[in-house]
Structure formats: C-alpha cells, structure tokens
GROMACS .gro file of C-alpha atoms in nm:
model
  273
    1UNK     CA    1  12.471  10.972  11.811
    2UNK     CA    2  12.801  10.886  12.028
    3UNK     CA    3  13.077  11.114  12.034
    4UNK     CA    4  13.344  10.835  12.027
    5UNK     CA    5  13.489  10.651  11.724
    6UNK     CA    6  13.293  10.305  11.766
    7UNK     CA    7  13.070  10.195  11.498
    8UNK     CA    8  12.719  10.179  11.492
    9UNK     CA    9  12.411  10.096  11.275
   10UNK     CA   10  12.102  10.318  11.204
   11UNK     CA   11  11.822  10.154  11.052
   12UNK     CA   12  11.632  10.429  10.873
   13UNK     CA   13  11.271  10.479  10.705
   14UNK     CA   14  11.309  10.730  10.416
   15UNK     CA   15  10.899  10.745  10.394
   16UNK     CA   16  10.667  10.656  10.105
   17UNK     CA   17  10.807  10.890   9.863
   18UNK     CA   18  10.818  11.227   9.847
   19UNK     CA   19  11.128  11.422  10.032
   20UNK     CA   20  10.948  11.613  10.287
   21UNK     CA   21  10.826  11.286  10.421
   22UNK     CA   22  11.165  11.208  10.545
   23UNK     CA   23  11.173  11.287  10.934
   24UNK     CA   24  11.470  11.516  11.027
   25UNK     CA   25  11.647  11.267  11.225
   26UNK     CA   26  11.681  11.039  10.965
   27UNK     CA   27  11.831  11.336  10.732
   28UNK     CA   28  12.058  11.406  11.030
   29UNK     CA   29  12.216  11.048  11.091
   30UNK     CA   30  12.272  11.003  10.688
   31UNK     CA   31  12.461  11.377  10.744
   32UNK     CA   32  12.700  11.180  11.019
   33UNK     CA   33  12.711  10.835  10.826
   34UNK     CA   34  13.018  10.670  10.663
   35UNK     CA   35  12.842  10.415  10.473
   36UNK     CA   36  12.460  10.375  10.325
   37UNK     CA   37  12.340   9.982  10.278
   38UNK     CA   38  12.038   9.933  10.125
   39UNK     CA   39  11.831   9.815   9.813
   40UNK     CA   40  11.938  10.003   9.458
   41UNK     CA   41  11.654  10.247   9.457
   42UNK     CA   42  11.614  10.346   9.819
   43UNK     CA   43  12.032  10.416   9.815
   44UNK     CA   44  11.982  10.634   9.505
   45UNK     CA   45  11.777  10.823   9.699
   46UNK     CA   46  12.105  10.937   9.900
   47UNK     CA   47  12.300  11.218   9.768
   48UNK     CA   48  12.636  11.161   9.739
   49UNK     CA   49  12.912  11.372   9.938
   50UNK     CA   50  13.267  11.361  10.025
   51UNK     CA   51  13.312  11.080  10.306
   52UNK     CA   52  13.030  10.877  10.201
   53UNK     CA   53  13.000  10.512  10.069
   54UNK     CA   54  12.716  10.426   9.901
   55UNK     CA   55  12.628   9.999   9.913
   56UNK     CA   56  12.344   9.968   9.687
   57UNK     CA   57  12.212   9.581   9.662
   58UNK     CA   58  11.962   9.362   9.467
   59UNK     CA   59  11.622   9.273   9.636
   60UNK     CA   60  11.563   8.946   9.806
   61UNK     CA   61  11.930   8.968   9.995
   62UNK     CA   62  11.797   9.157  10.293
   63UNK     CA   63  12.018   8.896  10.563
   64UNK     CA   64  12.298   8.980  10.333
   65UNK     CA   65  12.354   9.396  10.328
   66UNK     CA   66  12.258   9.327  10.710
   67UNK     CA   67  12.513   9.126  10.819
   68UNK     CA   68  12.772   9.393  10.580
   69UNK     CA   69  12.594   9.636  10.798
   70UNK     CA   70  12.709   9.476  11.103
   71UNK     CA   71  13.028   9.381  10.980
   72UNK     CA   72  13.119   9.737  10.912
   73UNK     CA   73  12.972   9.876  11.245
   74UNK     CA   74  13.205   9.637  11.437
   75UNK     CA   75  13.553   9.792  11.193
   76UNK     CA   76  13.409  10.122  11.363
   77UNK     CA   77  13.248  10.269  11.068
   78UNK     CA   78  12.895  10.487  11.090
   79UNK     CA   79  12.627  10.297  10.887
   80UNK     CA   80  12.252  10.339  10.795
   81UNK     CA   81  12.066  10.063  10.630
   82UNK     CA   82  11.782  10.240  10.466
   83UNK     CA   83  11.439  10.131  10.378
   84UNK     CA   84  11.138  10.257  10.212
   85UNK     CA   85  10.854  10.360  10.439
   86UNK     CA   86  10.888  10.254  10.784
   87UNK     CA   87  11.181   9.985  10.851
   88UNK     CA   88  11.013   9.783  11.068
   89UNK     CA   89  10.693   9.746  10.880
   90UNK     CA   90  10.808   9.442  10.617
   91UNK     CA   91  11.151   9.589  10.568
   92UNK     CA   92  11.516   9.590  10.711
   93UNK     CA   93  11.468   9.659  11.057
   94UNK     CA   94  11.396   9.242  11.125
   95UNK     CA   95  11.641   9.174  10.904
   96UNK     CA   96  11.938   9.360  11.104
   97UNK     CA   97  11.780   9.189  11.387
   98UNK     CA   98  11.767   8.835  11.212
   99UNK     CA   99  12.169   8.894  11.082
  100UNK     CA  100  12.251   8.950  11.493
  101UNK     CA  101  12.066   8.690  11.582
  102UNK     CA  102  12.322   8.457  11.373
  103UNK     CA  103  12.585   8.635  11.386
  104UNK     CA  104  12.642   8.679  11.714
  105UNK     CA  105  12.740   8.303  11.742
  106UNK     CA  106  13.008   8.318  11.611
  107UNK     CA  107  13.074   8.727  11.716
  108UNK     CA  108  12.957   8.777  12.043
  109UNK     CA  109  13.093   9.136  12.044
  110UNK     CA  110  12.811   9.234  11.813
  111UNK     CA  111  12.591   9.207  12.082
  112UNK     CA  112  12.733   9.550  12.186
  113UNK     CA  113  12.712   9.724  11.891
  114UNK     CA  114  12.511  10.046  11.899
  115UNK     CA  115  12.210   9.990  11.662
  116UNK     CA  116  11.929  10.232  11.606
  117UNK     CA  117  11.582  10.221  11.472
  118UNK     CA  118  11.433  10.532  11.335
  119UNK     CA  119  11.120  10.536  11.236
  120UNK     CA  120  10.936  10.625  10.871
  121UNK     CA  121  10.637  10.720  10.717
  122UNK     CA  122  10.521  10.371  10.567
  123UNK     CA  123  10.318  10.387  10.274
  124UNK     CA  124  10.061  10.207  10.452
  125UNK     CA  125   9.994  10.561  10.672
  126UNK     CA  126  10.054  10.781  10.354
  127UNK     CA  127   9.799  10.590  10.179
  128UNK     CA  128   9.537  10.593  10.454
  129UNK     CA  129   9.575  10.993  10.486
  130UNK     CA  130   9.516  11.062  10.105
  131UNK     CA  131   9.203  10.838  10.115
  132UNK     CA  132   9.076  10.997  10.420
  133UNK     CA  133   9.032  10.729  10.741
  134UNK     CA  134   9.000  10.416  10.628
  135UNK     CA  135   9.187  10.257  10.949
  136UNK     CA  136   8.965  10.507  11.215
  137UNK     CA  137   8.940  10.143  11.413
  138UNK     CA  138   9.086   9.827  11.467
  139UNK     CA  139   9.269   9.702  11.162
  140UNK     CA  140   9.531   9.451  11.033
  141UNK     CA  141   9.858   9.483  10.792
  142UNK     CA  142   9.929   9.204  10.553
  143UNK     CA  143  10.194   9.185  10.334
  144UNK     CA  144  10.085   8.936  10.026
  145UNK     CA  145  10.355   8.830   9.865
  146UNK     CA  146  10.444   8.503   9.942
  147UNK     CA  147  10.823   8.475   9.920
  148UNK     CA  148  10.852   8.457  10.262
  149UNK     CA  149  10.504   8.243  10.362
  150UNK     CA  150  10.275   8.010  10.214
  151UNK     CA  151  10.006   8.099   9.953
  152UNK     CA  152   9.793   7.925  10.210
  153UNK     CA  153   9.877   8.078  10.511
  154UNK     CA  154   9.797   8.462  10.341
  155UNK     CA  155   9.439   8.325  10.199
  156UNK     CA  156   9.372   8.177  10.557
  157UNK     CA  157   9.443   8.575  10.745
  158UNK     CA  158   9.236   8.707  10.453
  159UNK     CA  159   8.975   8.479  10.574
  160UNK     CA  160   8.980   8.536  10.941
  161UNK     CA  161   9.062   8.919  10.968
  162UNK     CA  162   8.779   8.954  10.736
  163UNK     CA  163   8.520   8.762  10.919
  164UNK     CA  164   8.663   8.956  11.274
  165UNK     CA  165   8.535   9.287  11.047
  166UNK     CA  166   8.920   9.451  11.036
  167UNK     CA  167   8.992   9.643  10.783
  168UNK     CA  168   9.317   9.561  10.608
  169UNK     CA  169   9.628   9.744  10.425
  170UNK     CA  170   9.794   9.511  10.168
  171UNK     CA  171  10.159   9.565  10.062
  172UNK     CA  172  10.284   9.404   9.786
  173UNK     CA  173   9.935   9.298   9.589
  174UNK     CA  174  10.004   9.197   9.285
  175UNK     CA  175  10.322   9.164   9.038
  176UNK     CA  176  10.450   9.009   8.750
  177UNK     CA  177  10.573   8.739   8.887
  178UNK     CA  178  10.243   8.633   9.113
  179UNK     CA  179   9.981   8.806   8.897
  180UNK     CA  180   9.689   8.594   8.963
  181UNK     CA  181   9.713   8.549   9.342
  182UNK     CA  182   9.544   8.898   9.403
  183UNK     CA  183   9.250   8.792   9.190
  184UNK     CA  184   9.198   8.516   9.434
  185UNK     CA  185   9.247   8.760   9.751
  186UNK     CA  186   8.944   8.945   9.610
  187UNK     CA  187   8.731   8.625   9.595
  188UNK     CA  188   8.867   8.535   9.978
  189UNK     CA  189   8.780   8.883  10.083
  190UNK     CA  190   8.450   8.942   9.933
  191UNK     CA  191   8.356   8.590  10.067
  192UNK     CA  192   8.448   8.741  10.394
  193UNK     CA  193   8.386   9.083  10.405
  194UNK     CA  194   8.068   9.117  10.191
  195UNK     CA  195   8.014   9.237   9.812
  196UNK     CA  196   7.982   9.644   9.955
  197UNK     CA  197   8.249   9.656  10.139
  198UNK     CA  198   8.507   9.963   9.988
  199UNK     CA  199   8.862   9.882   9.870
  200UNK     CA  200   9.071  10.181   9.780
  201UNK     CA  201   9.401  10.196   9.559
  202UNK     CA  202   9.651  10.381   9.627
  203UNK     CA  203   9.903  10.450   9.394
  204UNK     CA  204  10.265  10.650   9.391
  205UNK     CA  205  10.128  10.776   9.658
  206UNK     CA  206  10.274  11.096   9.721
  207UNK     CA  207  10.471  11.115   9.477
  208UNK     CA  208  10.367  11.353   9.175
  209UNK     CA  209  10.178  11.027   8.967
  210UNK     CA  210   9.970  10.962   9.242
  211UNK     CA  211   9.607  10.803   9.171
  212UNK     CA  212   9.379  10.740   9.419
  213UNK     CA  213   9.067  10.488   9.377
  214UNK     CA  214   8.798  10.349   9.582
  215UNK     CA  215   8.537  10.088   9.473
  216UNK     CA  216   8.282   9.820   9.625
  217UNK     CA  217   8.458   9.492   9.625
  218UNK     CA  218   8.211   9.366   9.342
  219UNK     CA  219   8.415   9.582   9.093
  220UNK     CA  220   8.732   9.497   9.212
  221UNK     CA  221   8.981   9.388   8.985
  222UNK     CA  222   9.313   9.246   8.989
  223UNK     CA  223   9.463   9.488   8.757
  224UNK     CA  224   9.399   9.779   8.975
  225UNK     CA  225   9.690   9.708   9.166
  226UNK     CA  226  10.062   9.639   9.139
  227UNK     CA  227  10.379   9.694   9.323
  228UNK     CA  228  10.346  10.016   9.310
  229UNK     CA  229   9.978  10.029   9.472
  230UNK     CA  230   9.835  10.031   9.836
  231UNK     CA  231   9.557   9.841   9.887
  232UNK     CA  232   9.315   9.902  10.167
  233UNK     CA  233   8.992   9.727  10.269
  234UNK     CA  234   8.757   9.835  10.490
  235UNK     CA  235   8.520   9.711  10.724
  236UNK     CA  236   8.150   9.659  10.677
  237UNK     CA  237   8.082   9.988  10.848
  238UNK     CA  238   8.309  10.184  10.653
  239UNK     CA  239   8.158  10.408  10.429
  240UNK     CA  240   8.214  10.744  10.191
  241UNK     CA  241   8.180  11.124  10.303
  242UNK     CA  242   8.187  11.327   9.998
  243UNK     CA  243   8.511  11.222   9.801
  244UNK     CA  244   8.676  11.076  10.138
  245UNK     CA  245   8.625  10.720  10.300
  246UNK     CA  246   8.620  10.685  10.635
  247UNK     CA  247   8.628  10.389  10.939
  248UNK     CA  248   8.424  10.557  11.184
  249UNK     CA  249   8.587  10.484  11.522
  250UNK     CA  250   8.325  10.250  11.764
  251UNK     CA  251   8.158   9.965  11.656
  252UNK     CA  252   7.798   9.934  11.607
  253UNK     CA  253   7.610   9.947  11.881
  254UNK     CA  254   7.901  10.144  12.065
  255UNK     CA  255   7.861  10.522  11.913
  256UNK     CA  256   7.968  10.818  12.117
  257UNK     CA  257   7.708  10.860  12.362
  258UNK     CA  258   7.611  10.534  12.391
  259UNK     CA  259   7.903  10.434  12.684
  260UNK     CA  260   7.833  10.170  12.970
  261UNK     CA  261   7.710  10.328  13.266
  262UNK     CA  262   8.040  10.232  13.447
  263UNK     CA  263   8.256  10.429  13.208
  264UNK     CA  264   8.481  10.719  13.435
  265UNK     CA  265   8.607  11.021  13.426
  266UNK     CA  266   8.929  10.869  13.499
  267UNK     CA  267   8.941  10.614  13.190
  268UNK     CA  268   8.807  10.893  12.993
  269UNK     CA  269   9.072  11.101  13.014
  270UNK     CA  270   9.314  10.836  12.913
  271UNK     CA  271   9.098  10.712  12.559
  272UNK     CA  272   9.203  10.734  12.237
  273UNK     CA  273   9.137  11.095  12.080
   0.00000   0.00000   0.00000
C-alpha cells in the first residue's frame, strides 16, 4: 500500500474457511489496517490488536458498511471490508462499487480514493477441489437465493444453463427462510439436465466438519443442503473415477486427438492446460 497518510479501502476475501486459505496479502493489508467492516462472523475472524477497529454488521446491509467504508477512507483512515470466499463472487466487492456509484454524487472526491480488490478462495473453488473436477469445462455460478432477484428469473437460468449442458455451482441453496425453493430447483434441473446427471454437496468445506456427497439427481433431496452447503451439478458427461467426480475437459465428439485438421502449433501453445 501507499506510504502517505490518505485513506484507502481494501476489499478482502478471507477464503472458504480454514486459515491457511487466507492468501498472504490479505493477512498483510489487515496487519496495516485501521479499521475492519464487515458482516459479524467474517470480522470475528480478525484478531484484535492495538490500533485496530473492528465494525462488525448484520447481513442484508451490504450498501451500508460500504458506504462507512468509504466514508472512513475519505477521513484518511486504512480500511478492509472483508468477505467470505472471494469478494467479488456474490459478496462486498459490488457493493463498495454500488456505495461509489451513489456516493460520488454528492462526493465527487471519492472518485479518488484508493480502493483495492484482493482476491479469495471462494467456496465455490474449495468445493470443486475436495470433490475432484467437477467444473474441468465450461460452467456457470448461480447464487439462489432470491433476495436480490426474482424466484422466476433463478428457475428460468436453471432451465437454460441446463439445457446448454453447463455444469453449475449453487451458493446459497436452501435455508430456513426459503426452504422449499431448492426442492423445486431439483425438479427444474433434472427436467433439464437428465435423471443421471451427478450433484455433489459440499459441506463446511474445509473446515474440520466437512462432508462431502455426490448422488444422481433422482436421489436428490432438498434436505441435503443448507447455507452451509455447496452445491454442484454437473454436466451429462460428467462422471465418477473411483471416489472423485470429474468434468472431463472437451465435449463429445472433441476428445484429445480428435482436433480439426487446421488446429496449429501456434494456437496450441496458447490452450488451456
């Protein structure tokens, strides 16, 4: 970071979980921080120290610890807003950007402000590594909680990224609040995807509790997720290799020896690994 006294704001992933998950920059810029915004259980994460203010909020007032984030950043203090996971996977990262956005109509200087984003592990990634390689090819996040979109809206990407043959990571399945909605994802899915296709649950993932299950969507069932859980859905092609699951990489009808004839050493050397 700077050397001189301004302000600025880090937005920060502190991973799925477990501490060793946390990249070293983001243990670094909490080291030089005056302040830590965030939601209660992601800011009690953060050890306290001498010099340190911890600003631990409620859920569902993401625009609001932003815009304090700001606010602080522009009376020159040092601030990380942290989230779980990645920050700019479903988390605080748009929101800093939303509070600017507004903001800065009424304080143009913000527009100057030094703000960082530093990317995290999101559980999404964690997830997919203790199952194996479920998301080996082209796949699509979806968050399913509709506080922010219509019930409608999620059923009708269900429907479509399913019929393209996507796999998908769900955040946010299923909670107390909305606890049949996920049992009508599964019909939208397995309408779409096909009765064999594997789903995998990932829970706590890697923290010590975590619990790792994979079934055909025919034995699916709501209760095998909650807020706590990952959900993953393959493609039709994706399939089990001893006690892993795995996306292979081409589609059908594309393997690994099986290139067009125009295919280059030149655009070889520049594929995906």
């Amino acid at each position: 970071m700077s050397d001189t006294p301004t302000g600025w704001v880090v937005i920060a992933g502190l991973g799925p979980g477990a501490e060793s998950m946390v990249i070293p920059e983001v243990q670094d810029v909490l080291a030089e921080a005056t302040d830590v915004v965030g939601y209660i259980p992601y800011v009690k994460r953060i050890p306290p120290r001498a010099g340190l203010t911890l600003h631990a909020s409620d859920n569902r007032v993401e625009v609001d610890r932003a815009t304090q984030a700001l606010e602080m950043a522009a009376a020159g203090q040092r601030v990380v807003v942290v989230s779980s996971g990645d920050p700019g996977v479903f988390a605080m990262a748009s929101a800093v950007f939303e509070a600017l956005e507004e903001g800065a109509k009424t304080q143009p200087a913000w527009l100057n402000l030094e703000i960082r984003v530093l990317p995290g592990i999101t559980a999404m990634l964690a997830a997919a590594a203790a199952i194996g390689a479920p998301l080996g090819h082209d796949f699509a996040a979806i968050n399913l909680s509709d506080n922010l979109k219509p019930w409608e809206l999620i059923e009708r990407r269900l429907q479509l990224v399913g019929e393209a043959g996507l796999a998908m990571a769900f955040y946010n399945p299923r909670s107390k609040s909305r606890p049949h909605q996920f049992e009508r994802a599964l019909e939208v899915l397995r309408a779409a995807c096909g009765d064999d296709t594997l789903i995998s649950f990932a829970r706590d993932v890697t923290k010590p509790g975590q619990e790792i299950l994979t079934v055909p969507l025919r034995d699916a069932r709501p209760e095998m997720a909650d807020m706590r859980t990952v959900v993953i859905v393959g493609n039709r092609d994706t399939r089990r290799v001893g006690s892993y699951v795995y996306t292979p990489r081409f589609a059908p009808g594309h393997q690994p020896g099986h290139q067009p004839a125009h295919h280059t050493a030149a655009n070889t050397a520049t594929k995906d690994a």
